[in-house]
Structure formats: structure tokens, C-alpha cells
Amino acid sequence: MARRALKLASLATAAAATTGFYLYGNKHLDPNDFGVVRVGRAFATTAVITFDYLTSLRSVSRGTEEYESVKSQVHLRSAERLRDLCCANRGTFIKVGQHLGALDYLLPEEYTRTLKVLHSQAPQSSRQEIEQVILEDLGKGINELFISFEDAPLGAASLAQVHKAVLHDGRTVAVKVQHPKVQTQSSKDILLMEVLVSAVKQIFPDFEFMWLVEESKKNLPLELDFLNEGRNAEKVAHMLRKFDFLKIPKIYWELSTKRVLFMEFMEGGQVNDKAYMERNCINVNEISYNLGKMYSEMIFVNGFVHCDPHPGNVLVKKCPSTGKTHIILLDHGLYQVLSENFRLDYCRLWQALIKSDMKRVQKYSRRLGAGDLYPLFACMLTARSWESVNRGIDRLPVTKQEDVEIRTNAAMYLPQITKLLNSVPRQMLLLLKTNDLLRGIESALQTRASASSFLNMSRCCIRAVSTHQRSKSDSLYRKAQISISEALSLWQINLYELFLRLKGSQLGNWVIAFLSWMHHSS
């Protein structure tokens, strides 16, 4: 064990030497500008967390109530230390911490609950720093570009912050400006994380979190290119143009650069703010239904998925003139592109899950890399117990007891979960995060696991599979067969949905009461 700890120290020292001292040209001295400070802080935190796990659990018998209690305390202490490290090192560290905080039902609750605060504790750059980035990229200062510019940001994230401003032509815009040091620090921070995760795995062989580093390494350069974000916004707006409830800010390309993005200004309440919806007479069930509809279309039909639907990026607003409620989707930096084979297997897996077809659940889970861990994989995807998956996730409502059971199992089966996350295709990782964020919104609105969400998913899966089958067939007769089968399946879903609506309406209650009375009378 001492040899492993020594190896951890030597690896961290190597990281410090690689990272070195790095300063920035903005003439502001900050301890975080020194690579050795960031490396030292990360190494110290990792060492303390590792030592805590090694010593606290050593003298307690595994499987006992005392062991579970002590483990929960260690999880909480470690999560708080990790949160403090993310807040201190900022930038990439906060981004990765936010990712971990979104993995409800996949990580112990102590970690997800503690790290969720990072969404509201992102660092803010000063006006001077923001003006420096704008001046470097656009060649003009704030006063030259705008009639007015609000110094207090509308929102600050790990990589950037957004300000409301008015251009000289009268347009009100949202200006997203990258934090000045993020570009320089990000690659070094990812290298540091890679070294530390590798080192911790030497001590704890079950610790399998290299997937998170690999995902960050792949996605961060894309998220740091705001022109890529603008292209994503326009692409998804075109793909989902049939949804009149969806609003995506227009991009002003003539003023945008890789570090500064000018967008149409849009405002509304956060999608998880139930009190805001009640004040503005917004139907939470309608919002939940439309959100599910939108994401089912992205995932199953288009294979182009907005992967950061945390509440700050999904706003709702009722239009005063029409009375329609709009969903405003922001922050288009992180998208997952699904390959056709993966998307179709994922469609068929969800069809099997909704129908409780266990043979097909096993088949398509294995095809998606779950292997013998397919029951755990099904539970992770649905955030339901194995019993609920077997009996039908669309038939049984989620109970508090089941929720507690799932969270407990997340802590108990952490080695198996991390093994699974390392074996499934990389495309699955962001989908799991997206699923958990959407479930968090549903939980806040108290609309989770409604039948309508599964009906939407079923429609999209049927359409996606039918489109694929038609594209692979050269026979007009076979194409007609597929189209008729598709139409019948969609008609059955529509009929069932109509039945559910009638059942839940006053008219439906009267009809049921009348039929019941007729039955008893006879």
C-alpha cells in the first residue's frame, strides 16, 4: 500500500513538472495562474480523500450497518473536498464536477447532492476581464459596441458568462463571453485529472473513472469553440422546426467569434421553478410533455442530442399575445451525435423496456455493450428497480421507497456501475447524463414517469425504425407494408392516449361512473 501511495506522489509530481508555472498576459496575478498551485491543490485533495477511504473503512466489517454509515460519512466528506477543489481551481474542474453532480442514480447521493451546487457557484469574471476578451476578439471595447451593457451577468458557468446588452442598432442581445484563462488552463487541467485518476486506480483497482476524463478531453475543445455552439443552435432549430413551442435564440454571426457569441436575448423562468409556473398560469404537465416530445425527437429520430438540459439552460415563458407557453433552449455547446446503428439499437431497447420484453431487453442491452450487467444497465437507463422493469415501467408509478432503493443500490454497486460505464459505447455516457437531468426536472415538476412520456418515446422509436427499414428496402410492396404497419402502430398509440385523456377528464369519470352504475343495476 505504501508503494502505491509513493507511486501516487511521484505521478502527481510528474504532473506538476509537466504543467509548470504558467502566467497569462492579462497582467492580473492570481495564485491560480501558477500551474504548481493548481497541481498541488489537486494532489493534496486527492491524497486526503484516498487516505480517508483507506483508513476509515479498514477497521469496519463490510456489509454491516456500521460500515454503511461510515461509508456514507466518508462519501460526504470526500464530496465536500472535491467540491471545494472544483471551486478553487475553477474552469475545467467545475465543468467536470457539474458532470458528476448530474449523474443521479449512477453515483452515491452524497456526491451528486454536494456537487449539484456547482451549477450555481461558477466563477465570475470582472468587467475588465470580459472587456479584454471582447477587445482581443472584436477589436472594439464595450462602449464602442453597445449603447448599454449590464455588468452583472445573467448567468455564469464554468467556461463563460452571459451579459445582457443593447447594440447601437437597437437590438437587445445576450453576449456570451469566455472566461479569459479557460483556454490556456483546460488542456493542462485535463492532463492533471488523467494522471490523478490513473494514480487512484493503482490504489483502488475498482475505481474506473477514466471514461470521464476521456469524455472531457473530447468535448471540451468543442465547448470552448463558440462558433461550433452557434452552428449547433441553428442545426437543432432547423431539425425541430415543427415544434412551435420551442424557441432557440438567433445567432448574430457578424459579431461572433470563438470566444464571444452574440445571440438574440430571450428570458423566462427556469423549467424546474414550479412556483414561477403557478404565478404565470403555466401547465407543468404541458411543459413536461413537450420537453419529453422534444428530447425523444432529438434522441430517437435525429440522433443529434442537446446534452446539458440543466434548469439554467431550459427556460419557460408564456407569450402574452397568444397565451402559448414556450420552451427556450439555451447553451448549445455540448451535443452528442449518435451513429445510426447505436440509435436504432437504443430505439429497440426502449421499445423492449416499455413493453417489458425481457428477451429483447437482454439482446439490445448486450448489443450496446452491457454484457452480463444488462439488468443493472436497464435500471440505470430507466432509474427504476429491476422489479419495476420486469412488471412494466409505464404501469407502475415511481414511489419514494423505490427511489431510496435505487440510490442505495447506486452506492452498493458502484464498482459494477463504473465497469459498465467503461464498457458501453462513448455515445451512451452523455445520454445517461441527459436522462438524469431530464428526470431531475420531472421530479421537480412532480410529473415523473407519466404515461404520456412513454407514449412519445414509443412514437419516435416506431418512426425511426420504420424510416430505417424503408431506406433498406428496394421493394415498393415492402415499403408500403412498413408504412401501413407504422401507421397502424401510431394509430394504436393515439387511441390509447385518447383513452387515458378521457379517463382522466371529468367526462371520463362520469362515463365510468355511469357504466359502473349500469353494471350494478343489472
Phi, psi and omega in degrees: 000319179297323179298320179294318178298321178296322178296320177301315181296317182293323178295318179294323178296321177298321178297319180297318180294321180294316183287316176067194175269125175227132181243161183243156186277022182264005174066015174254119178275129182218136178307329180288350176283346179265117181303323183294330178292313180295316179295315180299317180296316180294318179296315181298316180297315180298318180295317181295316179297314180300314181297321180298313179296318183296319186270322186290326184263356187294320187263009182250136182289126179297140178092352180270165177298322179298319180299314180297322179293314180295318180298319179299319179295319179293318176305314184294314179300317182293320179297319180294321178294320179295318177300315181296323177296316180299317180294324182285315183276339173058194176051241184300324181298317179294321179301313180293321177298320177297320179300314179296320181295340180273352185272057174303145177069355176250335179238158177305144184301327181302323180285309184295320181295318183288321185278345178299331183295344181296339176293334182251002182241029179290150183290156176243136173273150179285165177302323181297318179292319179297316180296326179298315180295315180298317181296317180296321186272327186249348179075009179224150178274176182300315183293332178283329185272328191234149168287318178217149182214118182281119182295322180286122182291149174293328179195144177239131179242183185294329185252341186200175173219158187242133179240146173272136181209163177238126179282167181294338177272005175096352180288132173271126186233158169256123183251114179264120184239129181288141174301137191297334187260354188297316182304314185289323186278332193301312183296322179291322179295319179295319177300316179299314179298320180299317180295314183293318179296319178297321181292317180296325179295333176295327181273318179244094183302335180281352182281105186240072182244021178296334179302324181292319178295316181297319178295318179297319180298323181282319190273330185301314179302324179291319180291333181276354177258100184291338175293325175295321177298318179298318178296319178300317181299315181291324181294314182288327177298321178290316182298322185254027185297339181287344180271101183288348178279345184268129177237130178235127184303139176288143180264134176261091188295327185296343182245357188266147177224184180295335183246353180226124182238123178261126182228159171300135181281126176226144180224160179178183178270153179294146187295341179262006182270088184294325180296319178300318181294321179295318180296326184257015177054045178259129182282114183295326179293323177295318179297312181299318180298312182291326178295316177296320179299315182295313182287327175298320178296317180297313187285304191275326185265310186266332182066029179225104198241123171292117191254018179225057182276047175287157190307330179291342181260356180234109182250157176231145180205137176270127179286121183299325186282322184256339183080000179281147178263129181252146169256125181254118183257121183246172174057087185255028182285329187245107177234149174248127176262120183266133175291158184298315181298316179298313183300318181290320176296322179293320175302310184293327177295315180292325175299318179294321179296318181292325180272358184057040178268092189295328179296316179287328174301313179296315182301308185281335173295317178295320179295335178266014171094007184281337180059222180288350180271021184300326177297319178295320180299316179298320178292322179294319181294318186265345188056039177233160177288161179297326177298316179294322178298318180291322184275339179122110184289341179270355183257329184254124177290155178286131178252160177299321180299318179294321178300315178297319180299317181294316180294321178297317180294328178300320179287321184291322185256027182305316178300318180292323179296315180293325176297317179296317180296334177278341185259337180284159178302149182302332180298333184288332189297312179289331176294321178297318177297316180298315178303316183292321178296318179294321178294325177298320177295315179299320179296318179296324180272354182060042179237016188295142174059035176286152182300326183298325181294321179289327177294319176299314179298318180299316179302311183295321179296316179299314180297317182295313181294319180295318178300317179296315181297319179296321182294336182266355183255137177262350183270126178296323179297316180294321178297321178294319177301314181298317181295320179293317178298319178298313181298319180295317180297316179293324178296320178297318179296316179299320180294318180294321179295320177298319178299316180296321180293318178296320180298324182272355182267168178296319179299317179299318179298321178296317181297314180298318179296319180295314180296321178297318179296318179298320181296316181289328180293322181281000000 
